[in-house]
CSV table of C-alpha atoms in Angstrom, one decimal:
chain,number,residue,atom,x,y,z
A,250,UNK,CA,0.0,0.0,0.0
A,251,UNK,CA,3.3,2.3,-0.1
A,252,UNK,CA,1.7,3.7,-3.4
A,253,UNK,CA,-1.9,3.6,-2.3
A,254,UNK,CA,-5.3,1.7,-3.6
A,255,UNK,CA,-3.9,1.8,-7.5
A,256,UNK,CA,-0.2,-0.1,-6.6
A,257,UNK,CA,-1.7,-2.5,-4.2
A,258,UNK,CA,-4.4,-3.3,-7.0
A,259,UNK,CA,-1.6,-3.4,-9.6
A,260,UNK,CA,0.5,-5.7,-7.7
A,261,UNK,CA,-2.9,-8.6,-7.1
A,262,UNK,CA,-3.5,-8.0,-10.7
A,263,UNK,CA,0.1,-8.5,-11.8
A,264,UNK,CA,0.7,-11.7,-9.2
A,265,UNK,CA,-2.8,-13.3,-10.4
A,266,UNK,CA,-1.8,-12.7,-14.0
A,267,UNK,CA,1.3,-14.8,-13.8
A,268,UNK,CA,-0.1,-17.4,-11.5
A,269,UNK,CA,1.5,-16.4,-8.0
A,270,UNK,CA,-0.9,-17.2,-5.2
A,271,UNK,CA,-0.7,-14.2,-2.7
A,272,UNK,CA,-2.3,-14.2,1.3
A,273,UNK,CA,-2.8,-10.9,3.4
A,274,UNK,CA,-4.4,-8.4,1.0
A,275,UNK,CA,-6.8,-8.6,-1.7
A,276,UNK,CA,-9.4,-6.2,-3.1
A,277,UNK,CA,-11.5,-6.6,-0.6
A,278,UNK,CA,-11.8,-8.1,3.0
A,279,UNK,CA,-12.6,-11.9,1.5
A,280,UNK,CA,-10.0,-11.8,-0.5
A,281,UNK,CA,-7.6,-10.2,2.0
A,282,UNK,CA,-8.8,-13.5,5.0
A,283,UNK,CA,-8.8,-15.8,2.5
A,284,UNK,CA,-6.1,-18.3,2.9
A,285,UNK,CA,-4.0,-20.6,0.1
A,286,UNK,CA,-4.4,-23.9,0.5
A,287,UNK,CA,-2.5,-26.3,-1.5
A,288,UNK,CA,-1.3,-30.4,-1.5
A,289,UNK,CA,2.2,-30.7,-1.7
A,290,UNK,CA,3.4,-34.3,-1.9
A,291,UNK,CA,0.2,-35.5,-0.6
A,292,UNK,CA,0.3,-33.0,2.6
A,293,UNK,CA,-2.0,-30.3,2.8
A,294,UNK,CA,-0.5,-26.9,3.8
A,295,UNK,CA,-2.3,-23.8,4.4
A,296,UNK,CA,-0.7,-20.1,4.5
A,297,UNK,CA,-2.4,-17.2,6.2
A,298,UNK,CA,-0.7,-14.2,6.6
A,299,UNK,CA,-1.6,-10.7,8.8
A,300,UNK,CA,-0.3,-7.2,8.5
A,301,UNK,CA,-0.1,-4.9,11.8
A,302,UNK,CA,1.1,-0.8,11.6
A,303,UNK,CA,-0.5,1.8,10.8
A,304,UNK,CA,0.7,2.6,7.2
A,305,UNK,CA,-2.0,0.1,5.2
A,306,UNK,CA,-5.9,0.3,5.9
A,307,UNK,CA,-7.3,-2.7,6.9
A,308,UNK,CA,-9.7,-4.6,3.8
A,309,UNK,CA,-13.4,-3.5,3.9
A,310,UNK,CA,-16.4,-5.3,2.2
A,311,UNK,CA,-15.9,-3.3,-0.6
A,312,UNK,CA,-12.6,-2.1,0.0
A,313,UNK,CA,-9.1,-3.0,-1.1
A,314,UNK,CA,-6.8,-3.3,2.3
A,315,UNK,CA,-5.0,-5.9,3.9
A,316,UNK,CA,-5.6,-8.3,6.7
A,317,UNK,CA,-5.2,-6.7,9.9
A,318,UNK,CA,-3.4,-8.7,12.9
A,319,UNK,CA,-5.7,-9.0,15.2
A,320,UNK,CA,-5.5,-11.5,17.7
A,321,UNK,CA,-9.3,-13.1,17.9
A,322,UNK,CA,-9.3,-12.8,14.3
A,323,UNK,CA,-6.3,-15.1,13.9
A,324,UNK,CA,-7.2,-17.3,16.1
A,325,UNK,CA,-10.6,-17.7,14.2
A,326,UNK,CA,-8.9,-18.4,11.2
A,327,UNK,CA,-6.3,-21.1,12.1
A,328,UNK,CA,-9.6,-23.0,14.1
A,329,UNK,CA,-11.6,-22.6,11.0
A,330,UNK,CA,-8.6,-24.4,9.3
A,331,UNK,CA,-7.5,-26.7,11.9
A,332,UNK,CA,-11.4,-28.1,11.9
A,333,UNK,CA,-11.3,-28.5,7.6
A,334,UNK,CA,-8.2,-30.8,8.0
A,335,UNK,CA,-6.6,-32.0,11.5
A,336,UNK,CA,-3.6,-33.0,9.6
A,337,UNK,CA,-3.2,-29.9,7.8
A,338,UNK,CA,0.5,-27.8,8.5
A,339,UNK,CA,-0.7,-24.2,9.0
A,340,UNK,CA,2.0,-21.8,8.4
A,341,UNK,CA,1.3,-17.7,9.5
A,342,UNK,CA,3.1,-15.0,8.4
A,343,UNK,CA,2.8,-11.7,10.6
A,344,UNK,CA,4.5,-8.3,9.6
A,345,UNK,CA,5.1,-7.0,13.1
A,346,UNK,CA,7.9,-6.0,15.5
A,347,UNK,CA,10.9,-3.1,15.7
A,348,UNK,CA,12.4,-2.2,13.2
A,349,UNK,CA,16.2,-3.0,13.5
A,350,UNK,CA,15.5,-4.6,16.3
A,351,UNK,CA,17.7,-7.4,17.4
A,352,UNK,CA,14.6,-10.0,19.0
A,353,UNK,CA,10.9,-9.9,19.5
A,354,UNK,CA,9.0,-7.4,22.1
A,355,UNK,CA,7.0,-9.4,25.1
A,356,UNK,CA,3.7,-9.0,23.4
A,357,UNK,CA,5.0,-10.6,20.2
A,358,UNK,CA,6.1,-13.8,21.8
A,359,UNK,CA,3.1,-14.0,23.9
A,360,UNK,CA,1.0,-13.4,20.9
A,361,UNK,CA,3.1,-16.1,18.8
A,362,UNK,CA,2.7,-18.4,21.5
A,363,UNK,CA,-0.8,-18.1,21.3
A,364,UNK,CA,-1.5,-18.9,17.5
A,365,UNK,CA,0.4,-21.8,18.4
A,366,UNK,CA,-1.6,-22.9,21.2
A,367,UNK,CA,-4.7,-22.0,18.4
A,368,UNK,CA,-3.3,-25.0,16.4
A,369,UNK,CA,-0.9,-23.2,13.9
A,370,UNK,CA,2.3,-25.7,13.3
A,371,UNK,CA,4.4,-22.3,11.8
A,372,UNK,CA,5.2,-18.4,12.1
A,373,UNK,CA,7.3,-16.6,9.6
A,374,UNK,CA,7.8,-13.4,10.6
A,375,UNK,CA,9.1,-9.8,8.9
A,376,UNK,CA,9.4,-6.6,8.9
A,377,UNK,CA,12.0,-5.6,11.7
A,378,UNK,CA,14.7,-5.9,8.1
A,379,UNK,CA,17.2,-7.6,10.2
A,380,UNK,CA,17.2,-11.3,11.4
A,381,UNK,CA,15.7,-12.5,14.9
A,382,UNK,CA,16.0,-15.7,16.6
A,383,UNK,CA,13.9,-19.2,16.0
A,384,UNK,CA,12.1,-20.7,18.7
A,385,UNK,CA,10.2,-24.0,18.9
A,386,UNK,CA,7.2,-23.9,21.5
A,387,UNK,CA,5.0,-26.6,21.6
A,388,UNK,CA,4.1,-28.1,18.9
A,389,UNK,CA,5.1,-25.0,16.5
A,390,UNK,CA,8.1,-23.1,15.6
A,391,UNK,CA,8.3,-19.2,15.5
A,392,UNK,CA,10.8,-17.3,13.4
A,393,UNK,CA,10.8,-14.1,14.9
A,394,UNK,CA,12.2,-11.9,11.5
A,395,UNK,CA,13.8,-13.6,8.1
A,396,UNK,CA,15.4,-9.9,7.6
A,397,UNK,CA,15.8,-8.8,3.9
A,398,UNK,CA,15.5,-11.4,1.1
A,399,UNK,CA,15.7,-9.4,-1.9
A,400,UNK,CA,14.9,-6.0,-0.9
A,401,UNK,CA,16.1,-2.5,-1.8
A,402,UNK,CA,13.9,-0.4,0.0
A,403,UNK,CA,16.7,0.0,2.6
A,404,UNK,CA,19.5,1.4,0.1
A,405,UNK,CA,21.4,-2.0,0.9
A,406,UNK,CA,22.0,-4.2,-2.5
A,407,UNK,CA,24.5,-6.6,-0.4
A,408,UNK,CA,24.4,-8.0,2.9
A,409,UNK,CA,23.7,-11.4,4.4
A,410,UNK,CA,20.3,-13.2,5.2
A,411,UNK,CA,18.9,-16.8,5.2
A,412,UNK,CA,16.0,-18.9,4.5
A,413,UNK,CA,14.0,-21.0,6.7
A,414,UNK,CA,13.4,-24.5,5.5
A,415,UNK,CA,10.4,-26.8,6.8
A,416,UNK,CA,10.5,-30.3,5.8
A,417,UNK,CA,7.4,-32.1,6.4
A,418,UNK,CA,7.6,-36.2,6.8
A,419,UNK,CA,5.9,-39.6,8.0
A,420,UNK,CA,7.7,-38.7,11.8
A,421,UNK,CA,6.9,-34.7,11.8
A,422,UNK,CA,8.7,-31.5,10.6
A,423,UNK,CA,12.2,-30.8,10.3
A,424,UNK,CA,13.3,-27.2,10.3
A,425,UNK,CA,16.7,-25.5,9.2
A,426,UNK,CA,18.2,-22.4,8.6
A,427,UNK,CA,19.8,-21.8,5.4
A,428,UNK,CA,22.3,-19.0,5.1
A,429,UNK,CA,22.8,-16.3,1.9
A,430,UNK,CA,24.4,-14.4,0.3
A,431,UNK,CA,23.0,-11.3,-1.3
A,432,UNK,CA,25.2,-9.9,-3.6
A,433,UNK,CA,23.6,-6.5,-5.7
A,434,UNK,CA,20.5,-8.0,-5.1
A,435,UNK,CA,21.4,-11.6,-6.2
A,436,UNK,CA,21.3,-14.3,-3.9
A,437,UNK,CA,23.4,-17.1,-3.2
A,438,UNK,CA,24.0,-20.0,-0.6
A,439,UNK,CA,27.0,-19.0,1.5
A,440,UNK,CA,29.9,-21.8,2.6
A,441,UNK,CA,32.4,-22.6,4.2
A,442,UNK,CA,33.9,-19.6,7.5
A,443,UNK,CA,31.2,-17.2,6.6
A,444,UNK,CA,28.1,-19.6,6.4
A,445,UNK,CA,29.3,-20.8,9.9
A,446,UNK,CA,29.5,-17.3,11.0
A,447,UNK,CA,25.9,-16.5,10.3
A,448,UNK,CA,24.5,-20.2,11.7
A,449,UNK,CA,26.2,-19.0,14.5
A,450,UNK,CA,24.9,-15.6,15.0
A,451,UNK,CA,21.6,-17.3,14.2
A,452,UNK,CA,22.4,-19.2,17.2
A,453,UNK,CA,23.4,-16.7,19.6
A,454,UNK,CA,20.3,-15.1,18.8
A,455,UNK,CA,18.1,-17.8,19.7
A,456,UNK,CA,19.9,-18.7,22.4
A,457,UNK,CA,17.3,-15.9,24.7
A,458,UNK,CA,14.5,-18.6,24.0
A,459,UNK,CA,14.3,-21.7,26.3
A,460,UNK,CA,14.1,-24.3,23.0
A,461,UNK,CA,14.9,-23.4,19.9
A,462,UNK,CA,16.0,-25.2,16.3
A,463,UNK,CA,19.7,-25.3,16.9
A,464,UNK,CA,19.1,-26.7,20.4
A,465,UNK,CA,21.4,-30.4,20.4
């Protein structure tokens, strides 16, 4: 919504023209709740995702907006998809948190702790443009902030980031971190000294949490 109504239009139009399936906004507030649901090696996985600030207008009946984070609403949501499928994986992704800010607030763990405890197995989290600690509670896992990916809104064209991997099997999910490389906007997997530099920042910033995916 940086560029108003027209651009976030623009962008659903483009994405649905070239077959990109999109959660968290829409042209109005079904399309902005609704959530993509699709079978991936015979495993049904279901993505919401929730935007909280100020900047964007929430999606009206009418309205074009995104889906605000609100946390009844959420809640709602992963039930209503928890009841369709009980073996469903339920991933949520939140745009919350402090900028530049090393690790999560209070109220964002406590409210990541309770979509988990609402049946959601995942939460991906961004906007804070720098990368936060992993946690697993429960049954669930919570990345704080994945940083930049490929972003310029920051001036930055090179700087390092990761992906977070989620393997679903016959015994559960497997999670890992996977460290890059942006390099003038291109990305890369980093080895060797400097991928073990970043696991191990990852690390030490997950190390505040009580269980986490680097734990043994």
């Amino acid at each position: 919504n940086d560029y108003g109504p027209r651009g976030l239009l623009d962008t659903i139009s483009y994405l649905d023209s070239v077959g990109v399936r999109h959660v968290g906004a829409g042209r109005n507030s079904l399309e902005a709740y609704r959530p993509v649901i699709d079978t991936i090696r015979g495993r049904e996985v279901a993505f919401l995702a929730y935007y909280g600030g100020g900047e964007a207008p929430g999606a009206g009946k009418s309205s074009p907006g995104v889906a605000r984070r609100d946390l009844e609403q959420v809640c709602r949501d992963i039930r209503r998809l928890r009841d369709g499928g009980s073996s469903r994986y339920i991933v949520i992704i939140l745009h919350w948190g402090t900028e530049r800010a090393t690790a999560p607030d209070g109220a964002q763990v406590a409210f990541a702790h309770a979509l988990i405890d609402a049946g959601a197995d995942a939460i991906v989290g961004h906007h804070p443009h720098v990368l936060q600690g992993i946690e697993r509670y429960g049954r669930g896992v919570i990345a704080y902030s994945l940083g930049n990916f490929v972003f310029g809104g920051n001036d930055r064209e090179t700087y390092n980031t990761g992906m977070f991997e989620i393997r679903l099997g016959t015994r559960g999910a497997g999670y890992a971190f996977i460290p890059v490389r942006i390099d003038r906007w291109r990305a890369s997997i980093l080895s060797g000294a400097d991928s073990l530099r970043l696991i191990g920042s990852m690390r030490k910033l997950s190390s505040r949490f009580p269980k986490t995916i680097f734990t043994n």
